[in-house]
mmCIF file of C-alpha atoms in Angstrom:
data_model
loop_
_atom_site.group_PDB
_atom_site.id
_atom_site.type_symbol
_atom_site.label_atom_id
_atom_site.label_comp_id
_atom_site.label_asym_id
_atom_site.label_seq_id
_atom_site.Cartn_x
_atom_site.Cartn_y
_atom_site.Cartn_z
ATOM 1 C CA ILE A 1 32.941 66.184 105.163
ATOM 2 C CA THR A 2 34.126 63.694 107.808
ATOM 3 C CA GLU A 3 37.476 63.622 109.536
ATOM 4 C CA GLY A 4 38.518 60.660 107.356
ATOM 5 C CA THR A 5 37.643 62.525 104.254
ATOM 6 C CA ARG A 6 39.574 65.659 105.440
ATOM 7 C CA ALA A 7 42.678 63.743 106.352
ATOM 8 C CA ARG A 8 42.649 62.174 102.716
ATOM 9 C CA VAL A 9 42.456 65.957 101.488
ATOM 10 C CA LYS A 10 44.845 67.584 103.885
ATOM 11 C CA GLY A 11 47.282 70.085 102.235
ATOM 12 C CA GLN A 12 45.164 70.046 99.121
ATOM 13 C CA MET A 13 41.870 71.823 100.370
ATOM 14 C CA ARG A 14 41.078 74.269 103.011
ATOM 15 C CA THR A 15 38.521 73.159 105.539
ATOM 16 C CA GLU A 16 36.863 74.774 108.378
ATOM 17 C CA ALA A 17 35.665 72.797 111.539
ATOM 18 C CA LYS A 18 31.640 72.977 111.743
ATOM 19 C CA GLY A 19 31.409 71.225 115.117
ATOM 20 C CA PRO A 20 29.922 67.796 115.762
ATOM 21 C CA LEU A 21 26.641 66.863 113.865
ATOM 22 C CA ARG A 22 24.080 64.349 114.310
ATOM 23 C CA ILE A 23 24.119 61.845 111.663
ATOM 24 C CA HIS A 24 21.217 59.454 111.011
ATOM 25 C CA GLY A 25 22.531 56.010 111.940
ATOM 26 C CA HIS A 26 25.141 57.389 114.341
ATOM 27 C CA SER A 27 24.361 57.423 118.019
ATOM 28 C CA ASP A 28 27.053 59.995 118.905
ATOM 29 C CA PRO A 29 27.656 63.319 116.885
ATOM 30 C CA VAL A 30 30.304 63.108 114.288
ATOM 31 C CA PRO A 31 32.868 65.864 113.754
ATOM 32 C CA ALA A 32 32.033 67.496 110.463
ATOM 33 C CA PHE A 33 34.337 70.071 108.256
ATOM 34 C CA GLU A 34 33.301 72.389 105.528
ATOM 35 C CA LEU A 35 35.429 72.401 102.433
ATOM 36 C CA ILE A 36 36.407 76.270 101.823
ATOM 37 C CA GLU A 37 38.569 75.979 98.853
ATOM 38 C CA ALA A 38 41.347 74.049 97.128
ATOM 39 C CA THR A 39 44.922 75.050 97.437
ATOM 40 C CA PRO A 40 47.312 75.476 94.543
ATOM 41 C CA LEU A 41 49.186 72.663 95.759
ATOM 42 C CA THR A 42 49.624 69.442 93.866
ATOM 43 C CA ARG A 43 48.969 65.985 95.500
ATOM 44 C CA TRP A 44 52.523 65.591 95.694
ATOM 45 C CA GLN A 45 53.460 68.921 97.080
ATOM 46 C CA ALA A 46 50.692 68.509 99.753
ATOM 47 C CA ARG A 47 52.301 65.197 100.830
ATOM 48 C CA LYS A 48 55.744 66.893 100.933
ATOM 49 C CA SER A 49 54.229 69.679 103.189
ATOM 50 C CA LEU A 50 53.237 66.926 105.815
ATOM 51 C CA GLY A 51 56.757 65.545 105.996
ATOM 52 C CA LEU A 52 58.783 63.015 104.102
ATOM 53 C CA SER A 53 60.118 59.536 105.220
ATOM 54 C CA ALA A 54 64.064 58.856 104.896
ATOM 55 C CA PHE A 55 64.966 58.344 101.105
ATOM 56 C CA THR A 56 66.493 54.858 100.877
ATOM 57 C CA GLY A 57 67.152 52.264 97.952
ATOM 58 C CA ARG A 58 67.268 54.512 94.747
ATOM 59 C CA LYS A 59 70.977 55.454 94.973
ATOM 60 C CA ARG A 60 71.319 53.972 91.375
ATOM 61 C CA ASP A 61 68.411 55.780 90.191
ATOM 62 C CA LEU A 62 69.205 58.882 91.544
ATOM 63 C CA ASP A 63 72.965 58.648 90.201
ATOM 64 C CA ILE A 64 71.565 57.949 86.771
ATOM 65 C CA LEU A 65 69.746 61.541 86.875
ATOM 66 C CA LYS A 66 72.665 63.270 88.397
ATOM 67 C CA ASN A 67 74.801 61.989 85.388
ATOM 68 C CA ALA A 68 72.064 63.311 82.895
ATOM 69 C CA VAL A 69 72.282 66.812 84.817
ATOM 70 C CA ALA A 70 76.206 66.800 84.496
ATOM 71 C CA SER A 71 75.966 65.854 80.769
ATOM 72 C CA VAL A 72 73.567 68.924 80.490
ATOM 73 C CA GLU A 73 75.879 71.050 82.488
ATOM 74 C CA ARG A 74 78.718 70.010 79.745
ATOM 75 C CA GLY A 75 76.514 71.212 77.035
ATOM 76 C CA HIS A 76 74.902 68.243 76.001
ATOM 77 C CA GLY A 77 71.008 67.984 76.112
ATOM 78 C CA ARG A 78 69.215 65.265 77.679
ATOM 79 C CA VAL A 79 65.735 63.914 78.035
ATOM 80 C CA VAL A 80 64.797 61.580 80.563
ATOM 81 C CA SER A 81 61.819 59.692 81.006
ATOM 82 C CA ILE A 82 60.795 58.148 84.454
ATOM 83 C CA THR A 83 57.932 55.523 84.356
ATOM 84 C CA ALA A 84 56.419 53.277 86.785
ATOM 85 C CA PRO A 85 53.192 52.492 88.370
ATOM 86 C CA ALA A 86 51.508 54.714 90.840
ATOM 87 C CA GLY A 87 53.195 54.398 94.164
ATOM 88 C CA PHE A 88 56.583 53.556 93.079
ATOM 89 C CA GLY A 89 58.482 56.770 94.226
ATOM 90 C CA LYS A 90 58.781 58.764 90.858
ATOM 91 C CA SER A 91 57.876 62.134 92.326
ATOM 92 C CA ARG A 92 60.156 61.371 95.607
ATOM 93 C CA LEU A 93 63.065 60.564 93.245
ATOM 94 C CA ILE A 94 62.604 63.703 91.298
ATOM 95 C CA HIS A 95 62.297 65.711 94.576
ATOM 96 C CA GLU A 96 65.661 64.330 95.752
ATOM 97 C CA LEU A 97 67.136 65.113 92.234
ATOM 98 C CA VAL A 98 65.820 68.766 92.409
ATOM 99 C CA ALA A 99 67.039 69.109 96.049
ATOM 100 C CA SER A 100 70.564 67.996 94.910
ATOM 101 C CA LEU A 101 70.805 70.698 92.012
ATOM 102 C CA PRO A 102 73.090 73.584 92.318
ATOM 103 C CA ALA A 103 71.456 76.789 93.209
ATOM 104 C CA ARG A 104 72.103 78.545 89.602
ATOM 105 C CA TRP A 105 69.556 76.205 88.156
ATOM 106 C CA ASP A 106 65.867 77.418 87.892
ATOM 107 C CA VAL A 107 63.419 74.594 88.374
ATOM 108 C CA LEU A 108 60.041 74.857 86.800
ATOM 109 C CA GLU A 109 57.356 72.544 88.526
ATOM 110 C CA ALA A 110 54.206 71.225 86.960
ATOM 111 C CA ALA A 111 51.979 68.221 87.586
ATOM 112 C CA CYS A 112 50.045 66.258 84.961
ATOM 113 C CA SER A 113 46.381 65.345 86.086
ATOM 114 C CA PRO A 114 44.082 62.630 84.555
ATOM 115 C CA HIS A 115 41.519 65.395 84.681
ATOM 116 C CA GLN A 116 43.315 67.341 82.243
ATOM 117 C CA THR A 117 44.160 65.150 79.374
ATOM 118 C CA THR A 118 42.369 67.126 77.088
ATOM 119 C CA SER A 119 44.758 70.024 77.425
ATOM 120 C CA SER A 120 47.982 69.309 76.221
ATOM 121 C CA TYR A 121 49.094 72.900 77.463
ATOM 122 C CA HIS A 122 47.881 72.358 80.909
ATOM 123 C CA PRO A 123 51.291 71.708 82.686
ATOM 124 C CA ILE A 124 52.651 74.950 81.064
ATOM 125 C CA ALA A 125 49.643 77.044 82.191
ATOM 126 C CA GLN A 126 50.415 75.530 85.652
ATOM 127 C CA VAL A 127 53.948 76.528 85.490
ATOM 128 C CA MET A 128 52.836 80.077 84.349
ATOM 129 C CA ARG A 129 50.084 80.492 87.225
ATOM 130 C CA PHE A 130 52.965 79.899 89.733
ATOM 131 C CA GLN A 131 55.433 82.153 88.203
ATOM 132 C CA LEU A 132 52.886 84.935 87.906
ATOM 133 C CA GLY A 133 51.546 84.176 91.458
ATOM 134 C CA ILE A 134 47.970 83.774 90.189
ATOM 135 C CA THR A 135 45.433 82.218 92.469
ATOM 136 C CA PRO A 136 42.067 80.710 91.790
ATOM 137 C CA THR A 137 40.306 84.004 92.872
ATOM 138 C CA ASP A 138 42.345 86.288 90.701
ATOM 139 C CA LYS A 139 40.141 88.427 88.195
ATOM 140 C CA GLU A 140 41.041 88.408 84.500
ATOM 141 C CA ASP A 141 42.447 92.058 84.832
ATOM 142 C CA VAL A 142 44.602 91.130 87.621
ATOM 143 C CA ILE A 143 46.135 88.183 85.720
ATOM 144 C CA GLU A 144 46.583 90.323 82.577
ATOM 145 C CA ALA A 145 48.282 92.999 84.295
ATOM 146 C CA ARG A 146 50.628 90.483 86.033
ATOM 147 C CA LEU A 147 51.287 89.085 82.753
ATOM 148 C CA ARG A 148 52.168 92.008 81.090
ATOM 149 C CA GLU A 149 54.300 93.185 83.909
ATOM 150 C CA ARG A 150 56.336 90.123 83.806
ATOM 151 C CA MET A 151 56.769 90.210 80.002
ATOM 152 C CA GLU A 152 57.730 93.862 80.029
ATOM 153 C CA PHE A 153 60.578 93.289 82.797
ATOM 154 C CA ARG A 154 61.889 90.085 80.698
ATOM 155 C CA ASP A 155 61.844 91.624 77.206
ATOM 156 C CA PRO A 156 59.181 94.224 75.826
ATOM 157 C CA ALA A 157 59.254 92.704 72.452
ATOM 158 C CA LEU A 158 57.413 89.743 74.275
ATOM 159 C CA ALA A 159 54.208 91.963 74.359
ATOM 160 C CA VAL A 160 53.190 90.764 70.938
ATOM 161 C CA HIS A 161 52.718 87.085 72.497
ATOM 162 C CA VAL A 162 50.335 88.388 75.517
ATOM 163 C CA PRO A 163 47.100 87.399 73.770
ATOM 164 C CA ALA A 164 48.515 83.608 73.305
ATOM 165 C CA PHE A 165 49.854 83.732 76.937
ATOM 166 C CA LEU A 166 46.280 84.871 78.015
ATOM 167 C CA SER A 167 44.534 82.096 76.066
ATOM 168 C CA LEU A 168 46.849 79.363 77.858
ATOM 169 C CA LEU A 169 45.810 81.059 81.222
ATOM 170 C CA ASP A 170 41.868 80.689 80.017
ATOM 171 C CA VAL A 171 41.693 84.709 80.160
ATOM 172 C CA ARG A 172 40.010 86.335 77.366
ATOM 173 C CA SER A 173 42.138 88.935 75.451
ATOM 174 C CA GLY A 174 40.481 92.210 74.265
ATOM 175 C CA ASP A 175 43.115 92.271 71.201
ATOM 176 C CA LYS A 176 40.961 92.419 68.172
ATOM 177 C CA ALA A 177 43.491 90.864 65.994
ATOM 178 C CA TRP A 178 43.462 87.559 68.166
ATOM 179 C CA ALA A 179 39.608 87.609 68.155
ATOM 180 C CA ARG A 180 39.725 87.330 64.272
ATOM 181 C CA LEU A 181 42.053 84.071 64.247
ATOM 182 C CA ASP A 182 40.560 80.775 63.788
ATOM 183 C CA PRO A 183 41.641 78.056 66.174
ATOM 184 C CA VAL A 184 44.443 76.656 63.957
ATOM 185 C CA GLU A 185 45.838 80.210 63.778
ATOM 186 C CA ARG A 186 45.700 80.656 67.468
ATOM 187 C CA ARG A 187 47.617 77.342 68.126
ATOM 188 C CA ILE A 188 50.216 78.256 65.492
ATOM 189 C CA LYS A 189 50.416 81.667 67.391
ATOM 190 C CA VAL A 190 50.605 79.694 70.928
ATOM 191 C CA VAL A 191 53.339 77.615 69.747
ATOM 192 C CA GLU A 192 55.351 80.616 68.445
ATOM 193 C CA ALA A 193 54.969 82.358 71.650
ATOM 194 C CA LEU A 194 56.293 79.247 73.498
#
């Protein structure tokens, strides 16, 4: 890829310089880079890792979110929907809210992708992969071992849900009872596990 393309994927892709290459139509050699692998970062995480500008002009929006958090802390559940066209600062607003939360809050982060619209569980699987430290190169046996270890730590009774969680992670389960379930039964088991 070119330097310009490399700049656009910075933080999301690991690249390696291949030196200047002669390209037809260019009088001088062009710096070239090889794509090595995708990083586990979302577009927002990659952008954030490069540094952020000052957060201005959104105090009212941030106060609304902080009031919702305060309401939750008083025991009143809340759902907040943030909608706006691309580039309006939704991710940055959430970033600022999360940064203001007390340390006792656990924040689980996932990102939706237009390429994953056929998988309603994709954000959940993304959170699970992050929580388990799963990388794209991990083998299925490593993923299953990490999942079992975490579930055993949380509550040994959760082991019954291992096949359902493995299916969310696109890992085949060796469980014979799971293999006999039809797709509707598997979906029910996944919902029960969640």
